XYZ file of C-alpha atoms in Angstrom:
701
model
C 24.583 -13.901 -4.240
C 22.774 -17.185 -3.741
C 19.187 -17.634 -2.579
C 20.439 -18.846 0.822
C 22.690 -15.778 1.206
C 19.755 -13.517 0.423
C 17.750 -15.250 3.156
C 20.635 -15.019 5.655
C 21.007 -11.275 5.046
C 17.398 -10.729 5.998
C 17.576 -12.638 9.249
C 20.586 -10.620 10.368
C 18.575 -7.418 9.925
C 18.273 -5.474 13.127
C 21.550 -6.814 14.535
C 23.478 -3.672 13.595
C 24.608 -1.112 16.177
C 23.116 2.351 16.057
C 25.683 5.054 15.565
C 23.772 7.813 17.388
C 22.871 7.611 21.080
C 20.962 10.045 23.240
C 22.965 11.986 25.792
C 22.607 15.637 26.699
C 25.464 17.659 25.123
C 27.083 20.294 27.304
C 26.807 23.008 24.640
C 25.407 23.218 21.144
C 28.218 23.205 18.606
C 26.178 24.757 15.799
C 23.326 27.228 15.800
C 20.856 27.654 12.913
C 20.872 30.831 10.882
C 18.410 33.477 11.959
C 16.723 33.392 8.534
C 16.419 29.590 8.595
C 17.687 28.821 5.112
C 15.368 25.825 4.903
C 15.196 26.014 1.094
C 18.188 23.669 1.032
C 15.916 21.036 2.609
C 13.202 21.141 -0.046
C 11.900 17.620 0.680
C 11.520 18.263 4.407
C 12.266 15.775 7.168
C 10.860 12.407 8.208
C 11.048 9.655 10.805
C 10.312 5.958 10.560
C 9.972 2.576 12.268
C 9.690 3.620 15.925
C 11.094 1.335 18.627
C 10.800 1.850 22.389
C 14.337 3.261 22.548
C 14.876 4.688 19.092
C 13.765 5.736 15.642
C 15.143 6.387 12.151
C 15.427 10.067 11.140
C 15.754 11.375 7.564
C 16.276 14.412 5.408
C 17.639 15.467 2.034
C 19.822 18.529 1.505
C 20.822 20.379 -1.662
C 24.592 20.414 -2.096
C 26.194 23.807 -2.738
C 29.103 22.105 -4.490
C 29.841 18.563 -5.694
C 30.390 15.983 -2.984
C 28.931 14.768 0.271
C 27.303 17.244 2.656
C 28.094 17.334 6.372
C 25.184 18.069 8.701
C 24.522 18.263 12.408
C 21.496 16.355 13.694
C 19.853 17.699 16.828
C 17.190 15.782 18.776
C 15.358 17.466 21.629
C 12.769 16.666 24.261
C 11.205 20.087 23.624
C 9.991 21.844 20.492
C 12.175 24.902 21.218
C 15.297 22.692 21.436
C 15.921 23.795 25.007
C 16.682 20.191 26.042
C 18.824 18.710 23.265
C 19.650 15.043 23.892
C 21.450 14.306 20.606
C 23.820 16.509 18.639
C 25.895 14.488 16.212
C 27.529 14.685 12.801
C 25.773 12.959 9.923
C 26.599 12.861 6.230
C 24.283 13.197 3.240
C 26.054 11.171 0.582
C 26.071 11.952 -3.100
C 25.632 8.302 -4.009
C 22.276 8.372 -2.194
C 21.102 11.626 -3.800
C 22.138 13.709 -0.779
C 19.719 11.925 1.536
C 20.659 10.940 5.064
C 19.365 8.223 7.392
C 20.245 8.490 11.065
C 19.289 5.747 13.501
C 18.996 7.229 16.993
C 18.908 5.018 20.095
C 18.838 5.579 23.841
C 15.541 7.458 23.752
C 12.683 7.092 26.229
C 9.726 4.849 25.340
C 6.444 6.343 24.131
C 7.804 9.882 24.129
C 7.688 12.732 21.645
C 10.951 14.149 20.341
C 11.700 17.051 18.038
C 14.570 16.990 15.549
C 16.290 19.091 12.892
C 19.339 19.052 10.646
C 21.749 22.004 10.370
C 24.252 22.569 7.564
C 27.679 24.106 8.128
C 26.464 27.399 6.627
C 23.724 27.555 9.268
C 20.915 26.459 6.946
C 18.406 24.528 9.013
C 15.813 21.983 8.009
C 12.169 22.219 8.992
C 11.618 20.879 12.496
C 10.324 17.349 12.719
C 8.483 15.607 15.520
C 8.522 11.890 16.144
C 7.295 9.428 18.748
C 8.941 6.313 20.099
C 7.018 3.073 20.570
C 5.741 2.010 23.993
C 7.493 -0.725 25.954
C 6.325 -4.284 25.188
C 4.046 -4.506 28.249
C 2.675 -0.955 28.064
C -1.140 -1.049 28.181
C -1.595 2.167 26.197
C -3.967 1.903 23.239
C -2.203 2.307 19.879
C -3.659 4.519 17.136
C -2.396 4.097 13.580
C -3.414 5.677 10.283
C -3.475 3.456 7.190
C -2.648 5.044 3.796
C -2.029 3.835 0.248
C -2.077 4.826 -3.428
C -1.146 8.492 -3.772
C -0.843 9.738 -7.356
C 0.597 13.246 -7.598
C -1.057 14.299 -10.844
C -4.481 12.786 -10.076
C -5.193 14.799 -6.933
C -3.933 16.769 -3.976
C -2.750 14.997 -0.837
C -5.387 16.696 1.310
C -6.197 13.382 3.011
C -3.092 13.993 5.121
C -4.340 17.489 5.984
C -7.648 16.036 7.153
C -5.791 13.518 9.302
C -3.525 16.155 10.835
C -6.456 18.448 11.629
C -8.400 15.656 13.341
C -5.378 14.479 15.290
C -4.412 17.972 16.458
C -7.783 18.221 18.214
C -6.840 15.321 20.513
C -4.699 15.489 23.653
C -1.065 14.830 22.793
C -0.905 11.362 24.442
C -3.936 10.215 22.413
C -2.530 11.268 19.056
C -1.277 8.823 16.439
C 1.703 6.614 17.086
C 2.500 6.178 13.379
C 1.254 6.222 9.798
C 1.350 2.843 8.061
C 1.721 3.210 4.287
C 1.083 -0.013 2.379
C 2.437 0.988 -0.998
C 2.036 2.883 -4.247
C 3.721 5.770 -2.464
C 4.655 7.054 -5.910
C 3.379 6.103 -9.364
C 5.780 5.258 -12.147
C 3.424 6.754 -14.767
C 3.108 10.481 -15.491
C 1.494 12.734 -18.061
C -1.767 10.850 -18.506
C -5.018 12.668 -19.147
C -7.941 11.137 -17.272
C -11.394 12.529 -16.474
C -12.633 13.477 -13.032
C -15.821 12.014 -11.613
C -17.554 15.087 -13.010
C -16.188 14.193 -16.476
C -13.696 17.062 -16.701
C -10.077 16.331 -17.664
C -7.922 16.624 -14.535
C -5.384 19.436 -14.888
C -4.453 20.673 -11.426
C -2.581 23.755 -10.236
C -0.677 23.839 -6.944
C -1.322 26.611 -4.405
C 1.890 28.355 -5.529
C 0.542 28.555 -9.077
C 2.717 25.813 -10.537
C 1.078 23.073 -12.600
C 0.675 19.873 -10.604
C 2.616 17.810 -13.112
C 5.759 15.769 -12.744
C 8.519 17.391 -14.857
C 9.799 15.454 -17.881
C 11.820 12.398 -16.932
C 15.603 12.868 -17.290
C 15.661 9.778 -19.514
C 12.556 10.831 -21.422
C 10.787 7.758 -20.070
C 8.988 5.270 -22.267
C 5.395 5.335 -23.531
C 2.882 3.520 -21.356
C 0.430 3.689 -18.525
C -3.176 4.893 -18.366
C -4.265 8.225 -19.719
C -3.548 8.077 -23.428
C -0.508 8.670 -25.651
C 0.942 11.428 -23.461
C 1.560 9.018 -20.578
C 5.187 8.082 -19.876
C 6.811 5.547 -17.554
C 9.941 5.918 -15.426
C 12.871 3.695 -16.395
C 16.073 4.968 -14.716
C 17.339 5.815 -11.249
C 17.180 9.532 -12.029
C 13.583 9.131 -13.219
C 12.559 7.536 -9.921
C 14.463 10.143 -7.911
C 12.587 12.869 -9.770
C 9.291 11.225 -8.817
C 10.158 11.137 -5.110
C 11.425 14.721 -5.088
C 8.260 15.893 -6.837
C 5.904 13.975 -4.553
C 7.755 15.263 -1.495
C 7.275 18.839 -2.663
C 3.636 18.451 -1.605
C 3.128 20.428 1.636
C 0.543 18.036 3.096
C 2.726 14.961 2.621
C 5.705 16.883 4.000
C 3.702 17.916 7.056
C 2.617 14.342 7.758
C 6.171 13.015 7.443
C 7.406 15.766 9.746
C 4.868 14.958 12.490
C 4.551 11.162 12.536
C 6.875 8.221 12.019
C 6.000 6.265 8.875
C 6.042 2.479 8.630
C 6.173 1.565 4.949
C 6.144 -1.312 2.552
C 6.085 -1.062 -1.216
C 3.691 -2.294 -3.868
C 4.186 -2.300 -7.638
C 4.110 1.350 -8.756
C 7.299 2.151 -6.877
C 8.785 0.021 -9.682
C 6.393 -0.879 -12.499
C 2.747 -1.918 -12.678
C 2.038 -5.574 -11.843
C 5.682 -6.347 -11.133
C 7.045 -9.550 -9.633
C 10.681 -10.028 -8.583
C 12.762 -8.289 -11.270
C 10.105 -8.578 -13.959
C 7.341 -6.399 -15.324
C 4.888 -8.946 -16.624
C 6.942 -11.083 -18.990
C 9.670 -8.441 -19.493
C 13.016 -8.760 -17.716
C 13.660 -5.462 -15.884
C 16.213 -6.345 -13.232
C 18.262 -3.173 -13.751
C 15.154 -1.036 -13.470
C 14.080 -2.943 -10.363
C 17.481 -2.302 -8.782
C 17.252 1.432 -9.564
C 13.679 1.673 -8.272
C 14.721 -0.090 -5.063
C 17.628 2.288 -4.554
C 15.381 5.328 -4.973
C 12.883 3.878 -2.466
C 15.721 3.303 -0.002
C 16.921 6.871 -0.464
C 13.548 8.537 0.119
C 11.590 6.123 2.354
C 13.445 5.694 5.651
C 13.111 2.389 7.479
C 15.011 0.363 10.092
C 16.780 -2.077 7.776
C 20.173 -3.634 7.273
C 22.937 -5.379 9.170
C 25.753 -2.837 9.321
C 26.754 -0.116 11.767
C 25.681 2.573 9.321
C 22.071 2.682 8.040
C 23.364 3.245 4.495
C 24.880 -0.246 4.605
C 21.382 -1.731 4.329
C 21.478 -1.163 0.580
C 23.773 -3.626 -1.192
C 25.324 -2.122 -4.312
C 25.693 -4.429 -7.301
C 26.181 -4.481 -11.049
C 22.831 -5.521 -12.492
C 21.714 -5.992 -16.086
C 18.394 -7.000 -17.590
C 18.513 -10.749 -18.126
C 15.595 -12.718 -19.552
C 15.281 -15.904 -17.558
C 13.670 -19.145 -18.531
C 11.280 -21.087 -16.359
C 14.008 -23.668 -15.870
C 15.723 -21.207 -13.529
C 12.671 -20.969 -11.272
C 12.792 -22.957 -8.057
C 9.950 -24.768 -6.327
C 8.073 -21.587 -5.439
C 8.842 -19.813 -8.746
C 11.748 -17.697 -7.505
C 14.077 -17.073 -10.459
C 17.608 -18.014 -9.411
C 19.381 -15.973 -12.065
C 22.316 -13.822 -10.944
C 20.891 -10.451 -11.980
C 17.500 -11.218 -10.488
C 19.154 -12.299 -7.234
C 21.227 -9.107 -7.136
C 18.248 -6.853 -7.846
C 16.130 -8.468 -5.141
C 19.045 -8.871 -2.734
C 19.852 -5.157 -2.836
C 17.342 -4.512 -0.045
C 15.144 -6.602 2.225
C 12.164 -4.763 3.733
C 9.929 -7.331 5.446
C 10.153 -6.767 9.167
C 8.262 -6.660 12.442
C 7.529 -3.771 14.794
C 5.933 -4.200 18.194
C 3.875 -1.316 19.582
C 3.331 -1.927 23.285
C 1.271 -4.795 24.628
C -1.532 -4.655 22.123
C -0.222 -4.893 18.556
C 2.571 -6.493 16.557
C 2.930 -5.055 13.051
C 4.113 -7.856 10.762
C 5.118 -5.961 7.620
C 5.358 -8.108 4.494
C 6.808 -7.641 1.009
C 4.332 -8.889 -1.603
C 6.448 -8.006 -4.668
C 10.056 -9.114 -4.300
C 9.610 -12.858 -3.887
C 6.309 -13.581 -5.616
C 6.055 -15.629 -8.765
C 3.934 -14.656 -11.771
C 0.232 -14.452 -11.030
C -2.164 -17.295 -11.632
C -3.489 -15.992 -14.945
C -0.583 -16.152 -17.385
C -0.063 -12.746 -18.995
C 0.977 -14.487 -22.195
C -2.683 -15.259 -22.892
C -3.872 -11.692 -22.247
C -4.129 -9.099 -24.990
C -5.928 -6.172 -23.438
C -3.708 -3.205 -24.259
C -2.236 -1.076 -21.466
C -4.058 -2.856 -18.635
C -2.843 -6.420 -18.134
C -6.184 -7.789 -17.054
C -8.825 -9.864 -18.819
C -11.431 -7.939 -20.784
C -14.132 -9.333 -18.488
C -14.204 -11.342 -15.237
C -13.006 -14.923 -15.665
C -13.843 -18.120 -13.748
C -11.720 -18.563 -10.616
C -11.131 -22.202 -11.564
C -8.864 -21.105 -14.441
C -6.745 -19.051 -12.084
C -6.583 -21.851 -9.521
C -5.370 -24.284 -12.194
C -2.668 -21.957 -13.483
C -1.534 -20.881 -10.013
C -1.104 -24.526 -8.968
C 1.058 -25.256 -12.018
C 2.206 -28.844 -12.216
C 0.518 -29.609 -8.879
C -2.988 -28.850 -10.202
C -5.545 -31.658 -9.986
C -3.364 -33.629 -7.610
C -0.375 -33.518 -9.933
C -2.302 -34.104 -13.182
C -2.845 -30.596 -14.580
C -5.078 -30.250 -17.646
C -3.357 -29.732 -20.970
C -5.784 -26.977 -21.998
C -7.922 -24.307 -20.370
C -11.009 -22.537 -21.675
C -10.429 -18.791 -21.747
C -12.929 -16.294 -23.210
C -14.559 -19.031 -25.268
C -11.359 -20.525 -26.682
C -9.432 -23.681 -25.848
C -5.853 -22.668 -25.088
C -2.804 -24.656 -24.010
C -2.329 -24.617 -20.254
C 0.958 -22.717 -20.277
C 1.641 -23.482 -16.613
C 1.182 -27.240 -16.594
C 4.934 -27.893 -16.308
C 5.698 -24.968 -13.956
C 6.062 -24.946 -10.190
C 3.127 -23.494 -8.268
C 3.338 -19.749 -7.954
C 3.768 -18.012 -4.613
C 2.882 -14.586 -3.228
C 5.487 -14.390 -0.457
C 8.147 -16.907 -1.444
C 9.308 -19.763 0.729
C 11.756 -17.859 2.956
C 9.400 -14.988 3.723
C 6.609 -17.478 4.428
C 8.842 -19.196 7.007
C 9.684 -15.817 8.549
C 5.992 -14.883 8.671
C 5.042 -18.144 10.343
C 7.751 -17.568 12.951
C 6.575 -13.986 13.542
C 3.030 -15.196 14.111
C 4.179 -17.985 16.411
C 6.354 -15.783 18.611
C 3.961 -12.855 18.907
C 2.285 -12.476 22.296
C 0.485 -9.169 21.752
C -3.269 -8.737 22.007
C -3.454 -8.352 18.222
C -1.297 -9.572 15.363
C -1.567 -7.062 12.504
C -0.638 -8.530 9.117
C 0.443 -5.613 6.913
C 0.276 -6.403 3.185
C 0.290 -4.252 0.076
C -2.718 -5.939 -1.521
C -5.918 -7.438 -0.059
C -6.298 -11.088 0.839
C -10.087 -11.032 0.391
C -11.637 -12.234 -2.847
C -13.444 -9.683 -5.012
C -15.863 -11.700 -7.097
C -17.883 -10.181 -9.941
C -21.360 -11.625 -10.415
C -21.569 -12.299 -14.171
C -24.831 -14.274 -14.214
C -26.416 -11.615 -16.420
C -24.136 -13.072 -19.142
C -23.246 -16.535 -17.926
C -25.544 -18.295 -15.442
C -22.595 -20.414 -14.299
C -20.304 -17.505 -13.339
C -21.400 -16.022 -10.005
C -17.945 -14.790 -9.014
C -15.657 -14.008 -11.934
C -12.273 -12.530 -11.085
C -10.513 -9.476 -12.504
C -7.886 -8.322 -10.012
C -5.503 -11.232 -10.402
C -2.430 -9.175 -9.506
C -3.476 -9.462 -5.850
C -4.104 -12.544 -3.727
C -7.003 -13.473 -6.045
C -4.269 -14.430 -8.512
C -2.522 -16.557 -5.877
C -5.333 -18.654 -4.352
C -2.907 -21.430 -3.407
C -0.776 -19.012 -1.369
C -3.849 -17.541 0.281
C -5.142 -20.978 1.220
C -1.783 -22.032 2.685
C -1.459 -18.855 4.757
C -5.025 -18.884 6.057
C -4.908 -22.605 6.832
C -1.728 -22.035 8.820
C -3.347 -19.249 10.851
C -6.521 -21.235 11.495
C -4.917 -24.573 12.370
C -2.631 -22.919 14.911
C -5.541 -21.171 16.556
C -4.334 -17.610 16.029
C -7.613 -15.896 16.793
C -6.254 -12.349 16.904
C -4.977 -11.715 13.361
C -6.155 -8.604 11.507
C -5.134 -7.794 7.926
C -4.317 -4.155 7.082
C -3.960 -3.352 3.404
C -4.809 -1.052 0.488
C -4.143 -1.114 -3.286
C -7.779 -1.321 -4.413
C -8.409 2.468 -4.488
C -11.506 1.863 -2.352
C -12.538 1.250 1.226
C -13.522 -2.324 2.093
C -14.170 -4.255 5.293
C -14.744 -7.978 5.487
C -13.251 -11.360 6.310
C -10.558 -13.526 4.759
C -11.312 -17.177 3.969
C -9.023 -20.016 2.974
C -11.129 -21.165 0.009
C -13.860 -18.957 -1.406
C -15.090 -21.756 -3.679
C -15.794 -24.009 -0.693
C -19.131 -22.983 0.802
C -18.072 -24.494 4.150
C -14.898 -22.399 4.385
C -15.343 -20.133 7.433
C -14.469 -16.499 7.905
C -10.916 -16.806 9.240
C -9.865 -13.271 10.178
C -10.956 -9.697 9.408
C -9.454 -7.365 6.843
C -9.553 -3.583 6.565
C -8.708 -2.105 3.148
C -8.038 1.633 2.895
C -8.854 3.768 -0.134
C -6.224 5.654 -2.084
C -5.165 9.094 -0.908
C -5.459 10.531 -4.416
C -5.069 7.820 -7.083
C -8.333 7.758 -8.991
C -10.982 5.693 -7.320
C -11.765 2.063 -8.104
C -15.161 2.676 -9.698
C -13.648 5.109 -12.191
C -10.551 2.991 -12.776
C -12.695 -0.074 -13.362
C -14.916 1.655 -15.896
C -11.873 2.892 -17.834
C -10.390 -0.609 -17.936
C -13.533 -2.069 -19.542
C -12.950 -0.236 -22.819
C -16.209 -0.065 -24.783
C -18.067 -2.851 -22.976
C -21.194 -0.895 -22.032
C -22.655 -3.717 -19.927
C -19.636 -3.788 -17.652
C -19.086 -0.026 -17.591
C -22.589 0.735 -16.314
C -22.105 -1.821 -13.548
C -19.051 0.176 -12.436
C -20.213 3.782 -12.861
C -23.210 5.502 -14.358
C -23.813 9.089 -15.395
C -26.595 10.336 -13.174
C -29.405 12.777 -13.745
C -28.897 16.181 -12.131
C -29.246 16.251 -8.361
C -29.150 12.513 -7.737
C -25.505 12.292 -6.647
C -22.641 14.556 -5.611
C -20.706 13.694 -8.805
C -21.998 13.270 -12.332
C -20.656 9.711 -12.213
C -22.040 7.464 -9.448
C -20.443 4.146 -8.351
C -22.709 1.266 -9.299
C -19.706 -0.929 -8.466
C -20.659 -1.018 -4.767
C -23.922 -2.735 -5.669
C -22.196 -5.088 -8.127
C -19.809 -6.290 -5.415
C -22.365 -6.560 -2.598
C -25.645 -7.372 -4.372
C -24.796 -8.652 -7.867
C -24.744 -7.568 -11.486
C -28.502 -7.181 -11.908
C -28.769 -4.981 -8.821
C -26.009 -2.710 -10.111
C -27.731 -2.384 -13.474
C -31.104 -1.662 -11.862
C -29.829 1.514 -10.214
C -29.958 3.433 -13.487
C -29.308 7.180 -13.942
C -31.854 8.025 -11.225
C -30.134 5.707 -8.712
C -33.261 3.693 -8.014
C -32.174 1.890 -4.849
C -35.575 0.243 -4.379
C -35.307 -1.367 -7.818
C -31.733 -2.417 -7.097
C -32.779 -4.098 -3.873
C -35.485 -5.999 -5.705
C -32.784 -7.418 -7.995
C -30.217 -8.037 -5.251
C -28.795 -11.503 -4.600
C -27.796 -12.675 -1.144
C -24.936 -14.935 -2.292
C -22.535 -12.299 -3.660
C -19.253 -11.755 -1.784
C -20.895 -12.551 1.531
C -17.529 -12.039 3.243
C -17.526 -8.310 2.370
C -19.619 -6.047 4.577
C -18.514 -2.610 3.322
C -17.605 -1.328 -0.142
C -16.941 2.344 -0.917
C -15.549 2.325 -4.432
C -15.553 6.043 -5.172
C -13.720 6.858 -1.939
C -10.535 8.813 -1.408
C -9.044 8.939 2.056
C -7.556 6.738 4.743
C -8.380 4.531 7.734
C -7.605 5.118 11.412
C -7.209 2.042 13.623
C -7.147 1.689 17.381
C -5.642 -1.387 19.038
C -6.302 -2.033 22.716
C -7.209 -4.856 25.081
C -10.716 -4.716 23.619
C -11.980 -4.883 20.024
C -10.019 -3.375 17.153
C -11.703 -0.166 16.019
C -11.462 1.070 12.429
C -12.705 4.413 11.141
C -12.852 4.795 7.354
C -12.585 8.467 6.393
C -13.788 9.359 2.896
C -13.050 12.688 1.218
C -14.329 14.064 -2.061
C -12.171 13.621 -5.133
C -9.162 15.763 -4.133
C -9.162 18.262 -6.980
C -8.887 21.406 -4.830
C -7.637 22.435 -1.412
C -10.789 21.537 0.534
C -10.383 18.673 2.978
C -13.737 18.177 4.666
C -14.742 14.568 5.129
C -17.635 13.319 3.019
C -18.386 10.429 5.374
C -16.965 8.437 8.258
C -17.818 4.770 8.709
C -16.739 2.949 11.868
C -16.331 -0.767 12.443
C -15.052 -2.901 15.287
C -14.091 -6.540 15.563
C -13.322 -8.794 18.513
C -11.240 -11.926 18.826
C -12.221 -15.019 16.927
C -13.685 -18.058 18.603
C -12.466 -21.443 17.446
C -12.725 -21.687 13.656
C -15.075 -18.721 13.181
C -14.550 -14.986 13.263
C -17.147 -12.306 13.738
C -17.636 -10.109 10.701
C -16.503 -6.515 11.340
C -19.431 -4.865 13.096
C -20.817 -1.575 11.837
C -20.772 0.866 14.759
C -21.593 4.175 13.062
C -21.970 5.820 9.665
C -21.846 9.603 9.535
C -22.209 11.986 6.628
C -23.095 11.194 3.030
C -23.419 7.371 3.021
C -21.890 5.116 0.342
C -24.300 4.204 -2.451
C -25.407 0.634 -1.612
C -22.056 0.140 0.094
C -23.098 -1.151 3.514
C -24.401 -4.684 3.506
C -26.080 -4.326 6.896
C -28.732 -1.924 5.703
C -27.652 -0.719 2.242
C -27.589 2.956 3.231
C -28.063 5.253 0.263
C -28.711 8.866 -0.581
C -31.915 7.675 -2.184
C -33.136 6.499 1.242
C -33.398 10.143 2.232
C -35.249 11.271 -0.877
């Protein structure tokens, strides 16, 4: 497969004919068993990618004997299946791990439907409910929930239970239209031993008494990942399938998938940490990428592909791991090697979904077509975590990301990294890219042809910069960078995208994303090193559902560097915080390194404010770095409304919210956007996490 063929396959997506259409059958051909027999459907049911006239439906069934499994799909306008509008044969195929995808068309717009699958022995799946999208000119407000980063062994998925409880209290028409999941739906690492925020090793037990641990990988896995020597990484198709089956055994995730259509993209942990194309860092892993993609396709339904049957969306191929030299990289660092092309060409997931008059969801893929990040991993030596030991100057990353185009085509021969002069390993390389040329063209076309009130850019990692004020060590480093696997590692791509949006006057773009294991709200800029660069459009970043929070993750990544650790978390004196470890990282990101350090074990907010700087990440207005939870968004003819819901670390079955913070943002005007406006903050406020008035528990003391 050539690069041009890969691109052509994507643009044909959506042209296929659905094989199931709604029409009321005269009689039901198959009735479920009286006892249900739903144990054959252990992973439940799901729906995905709603359109005004249709939706994708999914289940997995256990085979009673080798071979494919025939099922009957029933779709009804009523929960009791009194008005069945679809009853058709579907097949769960062995080659797709007995999963089935059924694209149903001919449905009514903005309507609820109930569905189930029945086996020939009368075994019946749990009942699912889905909702179609409104017609393009429907004025109805659209409510979406934004999720990311759910690690099975690190916590329960009670964030979904909180969402379902809140939504059930609303009238049916006002309930969610869909859940948007922006990646890290599974984690490729298992078996790690990490502490909770109360400094106890996490070792959870499910409500049925089983340990909340992923069983041993069929392949045995390979050593790696956070959490010490017991941590293992998935490497084969059967390993990834085991992860999905285990995650989908969670009752809260199952319930959410059964009630709402999901709209998903992937990030890195569906494959391997910090992946790009068919590579994990500098290691060629095209076969593993192909297997990870197939498992995602099997368990994460989506409207993809060009053929009559939904299963045709996945393109089978023989793929081997093949180290590729930089000579095979094209002008935007896409590696045109046959195995890499086959691994990436197996499935294309970037797509667009319109929800009525008020929002276009432009869903991107930030992993498959990106080049290596702007800080060459070859110069890093930091153990399991492929990040620098401390924040580094953004100029280094900008130089390496630009490759041979740096400094107007005269890149420096060396760079200064952690006090040493090193060869600039990227000076002969093409500039790196986050989206790749073809996806960038598609994105620009999607933006240009959208006529909705809001254009929602869905990405797996934030566009905003997260600068770390390091002036307590280096007076010339006010905004060092750490998280170079995101757009901070691709400043050239960010600048090109933002410039395109600004110059064309798109004043209704909103970025929806996750990945950072924290809640953030702020604005995206084209160039964060240019003090005249305006706020270009707002961004809402949701926390992880259960993957351990950013403040804790950051402190663990700093090794034994006490100065950096205490600016991420600090062990508090009794009674000063609801965990033993408090997130000083909020203050570091919003007020600077000295302010974070001034908090101390007693969380002295007054002292921190005295040390605060007003030039730190001025584009970020909200930081909640020990949050777990999700974000609910409402799109209408008026401002976009975002409610950040934070739960406690999900180590038991409680699901009360710890706080709710609400923002809104209107359309931009000319070159400038309004910062997301704080509308309300309820519950236990984030420690120095709101720029507007730095709310803190200590304010109440």
